[in-house]
Structure formats: structure tokens, C-alpha cells
Short mmCIF file of C-alpha atoms and ligand atoms in Angstrom, two decimals:
data_model
loop_
_atom_site.label_atom_id
_atom_site.label_comp_id
_atom_site.label_asym_id
_atom_site.label_seq_id
_atom_site.Cartn_x
_atom_site.Cartn_y
_atom_site.Cartn_z
CA UNK A 251 21.82 16.86 -11.72
CA UNK A 252 22.30 14.05 -9.22
CA UNK A 253 24.61 11.08 -9.68
CA UNK A 254 24.12 7.97 -7.59
CA UNK A 255 26.65 5.15 -7.36
CA UNK A 256 25.95 1.65 -6.10
CA UNK A 257 29.34 0.27 -5.10
CA UNK A 258 28.71 -3.46 -4.94
CA UNK A 259 30.96 -6.47 -4.55
CA UNK A 260 30.70 -7.47 -8.21
CA UNK A 261 29.61 -4.32 -10.04
CA UNK A 262 29.71 -0.56 -9.74
CA UNK A 263 26.57 1.03 -11.14
CA UNK A 264 25.96 4.71 -11.89
CA UNK A 265 22.69 6.49 -12.41
CA UNK A 266 22.17 10.15 -13.30
CA UNK A 267 18.88 11.84 -12.45
CA UNK A 268 17.91 15.20 -13.88
CA UNK A 269 16.44 17.92 -11.67
CA UNK A 270 12.96 16.43 -12.04
CA UNK A 271 14.23 13.03 -10.86
CA UNK A 272 14.12 11.39 -14.28
CA UNK A 273 16.81 8.86 -15.17
CA UNK A 274 19.02 10.29 -17.91
CA UNK A 275 21.96 7.89 -17.79
CA UNK A 276 22.84 4.49 -16.37
CA UNK A 277 26.15 2.67 -16.63
CA UNK A 278 27.88 -0.20 -14.92
CA UNK A 279 31.38 -1.63 -14.72
CA UNK A 280 32.76 -4.68 -12.89
CA UNK A 281 34.21 -3.97 -9.44
CA UNK A 282 38.00 -4.43 -9.39
CA UNK A 283 38.42 -7.39 -7.03
CA UNK A 284 40.32 -6.86 -3.79
CA UNK A 285 41.99 -3.68 -5.08
CA UNK A 286 41.10 -0.51 -3.19
CA UNK A 287 42.93 2.10 -5.34
CA UNK A 288 41.49 0.53 -8.51
CA UNK A 289 38.01 0.60 -6.97
CA UNK A 290 38.29 4.31 -6.19
CA UNK A 291 39.66 4.89 -9.69
CA UNK A 292 36.75 3.02 -11.28
CA UNK A 293 34.18 5.08 -9.35
CA UNK A 294 35.90 8.35 -10.25
CA UNK A 295 36.18 7.56 -13.95
CA UNK A 296 32.52 6.48 -14.14
CA UNK A 297 31.49 9.84 -12.66
CA UNK A 298 33.85 11.90 -14.80
CA UNK A 299 32.72 10.14 -17.95
CA UNK A 300 29.04 10.62 -17.08
CA UNK A 301 29.53 14.34 -16.47
CA UNK A 302 31.40 14.68 -19.74
CA UNK A 303 28.68 12.80 -21.66
CA UNK A 304 25.91 14.86 -20.06
CA UNK A 305 27.87 18.13 -20.13
CA UNK A 306 26.83 18.86 -16.56
CA UNK A 307 28.21 18.81 -13.03
CA UNK A 308 26.40 16.68 -10.53
CA UNK A 309 26.09 16.01 -6.84
CA UNK A 310 27.46 12.59 -5.94
CA UNK A 311 25.91 10.09 -3.53
CA UNK A 312 27.28 6.61 -2.94
CA UNK A 313 25.71 3.49 -1.49
CA UNK A 314 27.89 0.60 -0.38
CA UNK A 315 27.58 -2.59 1.63
CA UNK A 316 29.03 -1.14 4.82
CA UNK A 317 29.07 2.06 6.83
CA UNK A 318 31.38 4.94 7.67
CA UNK A 319 32.45 4.78 11.30
CA UNK A 320 31.22 7.80 13.23
CA UNK A 321 34.40 7.63 15.29
CA UNK A 322 36.98 7.55 12.48
CA UNK A 323 35.13 8.28 9.23
CA UNK A 324 36.63 5.07 7.83
CA UNK A 325 34.68 2.21 6.26
CA UNK A 326 33.46 -0.55 8.58
CA UNK A 327 31.15 -3.57 8.33
CA UNK A 328 31.77 -3.90 4.57
CA UNK A 329 31.60 -7.30 2.93
CA UNK A 330 33.90 -5.98 0.18
CA UNK A 331 36.71 -6.30 2.68
CA UNK A 332 39.27 -4.25 0.73
CA UNK A 333 37.23 -1.17 1.68
CA UNK A 334 37.42 -1.79 5.44
CA UNK A 335 39.48 0.77 7.31
CA UNK A 336 39.86 2.95 4.20
CA UNK A 337 39.02 6.66 3.96
CA UNK A 338 36.68 6.11 1.01
CA UNK A 339 34.87 9.42 1.47
CA UNK A 340 38.11 11.41 1.81
CA UNK A 341 39.75 9.71 -1.15
CA UNK A 342 36.74 10.23 -3.44
CA UNK A 343 36.36 13.85 -2.35
CA UNK A 344 40.02 14.51 -3.09
CA UNK A 345 39.76 12.91 -6.53
CA UNK A 346 36.47 14.60 -7.45
CA UNK A 347 37.08 17.97 -5.80
CA UNK A 348 33.70 18.15 -4.08
CA UNK A 349 31.74 16.82 -1.13
CA UNK A 350 30.51 13.25 -1.55
CA UNK A 351 27.77 11.62 0.54
CA UNK A 352 28.12 7.94 1.38
CA UNK A 353 25.83 5.60 3.20
CA UNK A 354 24.92 1.96 3.58
CA UNK A 355 23.20 0.35 0.58
CA UNK A 356 20.16 -0.67 2.66
CA UNK A 357 19.74 2.99 3.64
CA UNK A 358 19.81 3.87 -0.08
CA UNK A 359 17.15 1.25 -0.77
CA UNK A 360 14.90 2.68 1.94
CA UNK A 361 15.50 6.25 0.75
CA UNK A 362 14.71 5.46 -2.88
CA UNK A 363 11.44 3.80 -1.92
CA UNK A 364 10.62 6.66 0.46
CA UNK A 365 11.23 9.40 -2.12
CA UNK A 366 9.23 8.07 -5.06
CA UNK A 367 8.56 4.40 -4.47
CA UNK A 368 6.43 2.17 -2.24
CA UNK A 369 6.93 4.48 0.74
CA UNK A 370 6.17 7.74 -1.07
CA UNK A 371 4.41 10.16 1.28
CA UNK A 372 4.98 7.97 4.35
CA UNK A 373 6.45 9.54 7.46
CA UNK A 374 8.51 6.52 8.53
CA UNK A 375 9.76 3.86 6.08
CA UNK A 376 11.54 0.65 7.08
CA UNK A 377 13.25 -0.75 3.99
CA UNK A 378 14.40 -4.36 4.32
CA UNK A 379 16.85 -6.24 2.11
CA UNK A 380 16.23 -10.00 2.11
CA UNK A 381 19.11 -11.19 -0.04
CA UNK A 382 22.49 -12.80 0.48
CA UNK A 383 22.40 -10.98 3.80
CA UNK A 384 19.63 -9.27 5.74
CA UNK A 385 19.82 -5.55 6.38
CA UNK A 386 17.51 -2.61 6.63
CA UNK A 387 17.40 1.16 6.41
CA UNK A 388 15.19 3.68 8.16
CA UNK A 389 13.93 6.89 6.54
CA UNK A 390 12.09 9.44 8.66
CA UNK A 391 10.37 12.37 6.89
CA UNK A 392 12.58 11.91 3.84
CA UNK A 393 15.89 11.68 5.73
CA UNK A 394 18.02 8.58 6.28
CA UNK A 395 18.41 7.85 9.98
CA UNK A 396 22.08 6.90 10.28
CA UNK A 397 22.31 6.62 14.06
CA UNK A 398 25.00 7.46 16.57
CA UNK A 399 26.94 4.29 15.79
CA UNK A 400 26.01 4.33 12.08
CA UNK A 401 24.10 1.06 12.50
CA UNK A 402 20.45 2.21 12.52
CA UNK A 403 18.39 -0.53 10.86
CA UNK A 404 20.99 -3.31 11.36
CA UNK A 405 18.22 -5.58 12.43
CA UNK A 406 19.64 -8.67 10.70
CA UNK A 407 21.98 -9.24 13.62
CA UNK A 408 19.32 -9.09 16.32
CA UNK A 409 18.40 -12.53 17.61
CA UNK A 410 15.24 -14.07 16.13
CA UNK A 411 12.52 -13.49 18.76
CA UNK A 412 10.82 -16.43 20.51
CA UNK A 413 12.65 -19.32 18.81
CA UNK A 414 10.44 -22.37 18.26
CA UNK A 415 11.34 -26.04 17.98
CA UNK A 416 11.96 -25.71 14.23
CA UNK A 417 14.28 -22.72 14.83
CA UNK A 418 16.67 -24.75 17.01
CA UNK A 419 19.56 -25.27 17.37
CA UNK A 420 20.38 -21.58 16.96
CA UNK A 421 22.50 -21.26 13.80
CA UNK A 422 25.97 -19.69 13.99
CA UNK A 423 26.25 -16.30 12.27
CA UNK A 424 29.40 -15.00 10.60
CA UNK A 425 29.24 -12.03 12.99
CA UNK A 426 30.13 -14.30 15.88
CA UNK A 427 26.65 -14.44 17.41
CA UNK A 428 24.07 -17.22 17.34
CA UNK A 429 20.48 -17.16 16.10
CA UNK A 430 20.72 -13.84 14.24
CA UNK A 431 17.67 -12.94 12.14
CA UNK A 432 19.95 -13.08 9.08
CA UNK A 433 20.68 -16.78 9.69
CA UNK A 434 16.94 -17.48 9.19
CA UNK A 435 15.84 -14.87 6.65
CA UNK A 436 18.70 -14.57 4.13
CA UNK A 437 18.34 -16.18 0.71
CA UNK A 438 20.89 -18.91 1.52
CA UNK A 439 19.10 -19.63 4.84
CA UNK A 440 15.77 -19.96 3.02
CA UNK A 441 17.33 -22.48 0.61
CA UNK A 442 18.95 -24.42 3.48
CA UNK A 443 15.51 -24.75 5.09
CA UNK A 444 14.19 -26.51 1.95
CA UNK A 445 12.51 -23.20 0.96
CA UNK A 446 9.80 -23.80 3.57
CA UNK A 447 7.64 -20.70 3.09
CA UNK A 448 5.44 -21.31 6.14
CA UNK A 449 8.48 -21.26 8.42
CA UNK A 450 9.91 -18.29 6.59
CA UNK A 451 6.78 -16.15 6.87
CA UNK A 452 6.32 -16.92 10.56
CA UNK A 453 9.95 -15.95 11.28
CA UNK A 454 9.74 -12.78 9.19
CA UNK A 455 6.54 -11.82 11.03
CA UNK A 456 8.12 -12.30 14.46
CA UNK A 457 11.24 -10.39 13.42
CA UNK A 458 9.24 -7.47 11.96
CA UNK A 459 6.87 -7.30 14.95
CA UNK A 460 9.90 -6.33 17.05
CA UNK A 461 10.64 -3.51 14.60
CA UNK A 462 7.03 -2.28 14.68
CA UNK A 463 6.99 -2.16 18.48
CA UNK A 464 10.04 0.12 18.48
CA UNK A 465 9.82 2.16 15.28
CA UNK A 466 6.11 1.94 14.38
CA UNK A 467 6.77 2.58 10.66
CA UNK A 468 4.01 3.46 8.19
CA UNK A 469 5.31 0.92 5.73
CA UNK A 470 7.80 -1.94 5.53
CA UNK A 471 9.19 -2.22 1.99
CA UNK A 472 10.79 -5.55 1.16
CA UNK A 473 13.73 -5.78 -1.25
CA UNK A 474 16.24 -8.42 -2.35
CA UNK A 475 15.51 -11.68 -4.16
CA UNK A 476 13.00 -12.99 -1.62
CA UNK A 477 10.81 -9.89 -2.01
CA UNK A 478 9.64 -11.40 -5.32
CA UNK A 479 7.47 -13.98 -3.50
CA UNK A 480 3.92 -12.52 -3.70
CA UNK A 481 2.29 -14.37 -0.80
CA UNK A 482 4.57 -12.74 1.79
CA UNK A 483 2.61 -9.51 1.40
CA UNK A 484 -0.69 -11.16 2.30
CA UNK A 485 0.49 -13.51 5.04
CA UNK A 486 3.11 -11.62 7.06
CA UNK A 487 0.75 -8.82 8.25
CA UNK A 488 -1.64 -11.51 9.56
CA UNK A 489 1.11 -13.53 11.23
CA UNK A 490 2.65 -10.54 13.06
CA UNK A 491 -0.60 -9.61 14.84
CA UNK A 492 -0.02 -11.67 18.02
CA UNK A 493 3.42 -10.09 18.52
CA UNK A 494 2.60 -6.41 17.98
CA UNK A 495 1.59 -4.49 21.10
CA UNK A 496 -1.39 -2.69 19.62
CA UNK A 497 -5.14 -3.17 19.23
CA UNK A 498 -4.83 -2.58 15.49
CA UNK A 499 -1.87 -2.75 13.13
CA UNK A 500 -2.18 -0.46 10.12
CA UNK A 501 1.44 -0.98 9.01
CA UNK A 502 1.67 -2.03 5.37
CA UNK A 503 4.13 -4.50 3.84
CA UNK A 504 4.88 -3.52 0.27
CA UNK A 505 7.03 -4.75 -2.61
CA UNK A 506 9.58 -2.27 -3.95
CA UNK A 507 8.61 -0.01 -6.85
CA UNK A 508 12.16 0.37 -8.13
CA UNK A 509 13.35 -3.18 -7.46
CA UNK A 510 17.05 -3.68 -8.08
CA UNK A 511 17.44 -0.01 -9.03
CA UNK A 512 16.58 1.23 -5.57
CA UNK A 513 20.14 1.17 -4.28
CA UNK A 514 21.58 3.34 -7.02
CA UNK A 515 18.55 5.68 -7.07
CA UNK A 516 18.69 6.13 -3.30
CA UNK A 517 22.36 7.03 -3.53
CA UNK A 518 21.45 9.84 -5.94
CA UNK A 519 18.73 11.03 -3.54
CA UNK A 520 21.26 11.45 -0.72
CA UNK A 521 21.36 15.03 -2.01
CA UNK A 522 17.75 15.84 -1.15
CA UNK A 523 14.75 16.38 -3.31
ZN1 LIG B 762 24.88 -12.02 13.08
#
């Protein structure tokens, strides 16, 4: 059995998948606010309760909005700031008495869609979250690509390519840079722009063309609230043509199969198929 945990800023969700990948249990609790020991405690008790209810031991994978530093093993880049600098993996392993796998929630999204979602069977999947923030995960032949600095897929903080008149002045990003893709493509940015879909699609196309030129994925799966807008899937692959360095572009843009469940499912799939 596989347990996946989505450790979010407002809720902690657990899913249990049986050996065939079927969902057998799902539970959620609110995330203790600003309290690291209570957060670890809440994750541990969710897992222990699930194993008791199911009378089985499980592998444990965890997705969270941040990454484990390759240098220190400690949490970095987390928007739940009480996790930053903490040995989340070590503390959970100690409490649970087993190895735990942890990765970024966008990586979990991409993995879930790659295993049995919109990217099933694809060699390279680029899974994008267009939500409060903009992030992405890369899955190659069924494995999450974490990267040497644990930032593979952190495309939201690249500058938007070829800014046009309507993209100026370059907006300030919380990361300290200007003109980050996230400052144009996040949900709040879309609202600030009067929800102008023409602008949005053109920017998304330019931003994804840069990804295609480097990664050349089979499929780009969109997630997050903005992925619910149907016309993106027809328009973006037309709009990115002038920016992709290829005579033909076979890359698909697809909506997620598992929607909001992809994060927690992908966490469970951190323990292989
Ligand atoms: Zn930024």
C-alpha cells in the first residue's frame, strides 16, 4: 500500500492507494498554522490512523510547497514559512520509523499525471501549476527530475520572454526579481489584468515555448485554477508556434485527469509503480 500526503498551507490531505493504484482511503485535516512540531504531529497521526484503519503498513510519500535543499537536506523555498530550515524528512522518519520520500508539490502533480493521468505513456511530462503561484514539475520516463539544486521546473521565476508594450512596466516579484513569469501567469496576476484572456494566452505561449526549446516534452499538463479555462488548450499551441525552434510542434497541452487530487496522488507514487 502507498500513502501520499499533500502538506499544504491550509490543509493536510492523505490518500491511500492499494497495490493496483486504486484509492482506498482519503482524509484531510487543517494545517496547524505557524507551528512546526504540531504540523509534523498532524502528518504522523494521519498516517498512523490510516494504517490502523486499513490494517496495513504503507510506503509514505509527501508533497509540499517547497523543496529539500540538496546541500543541507532542510526545507527551502516553502511558502508555509514555519517549515523553512527544518529537517522535515528526518523528523518524519524518526517519528514513523521508516524512510519517507518528500518532494515539491508541483513535482507530485507532474508525477501523478505522468503515471495514470494526462501524461500516461509519455516519455517527458511538464506539469504546470497555474494557481496562487506558478510552478512546474518535470517527469522523465516515470521519474521526477529533481535537479542538482532541487529546482528543476521552477520556471515561474524565469523572466517572461520578449515583453511587449502591455507587459510593461515589469512587475515586481516577491522573489526579488522583476518580470517573473509568475507575475503574469498566476491567478492573482490574471485578475489584476482584468482577466484579459488574449494577453494571458499570448504570455503563456511565449513562456512555454522557452520550455519546449529546452526540454521538448511530449505533453504539457496544466493544473491549478486557471487550467479550468477550456480555450487555453486550443489557442496556446497555435500561439507558441512562432517561438518554438522547430518546423513542426507535436507537443500537446492537456488538462489534468486528476485535477486537485494530483498532488496527493503524486506523493503516493513517489514510491514507484
Ligand atoms: Zn520571481
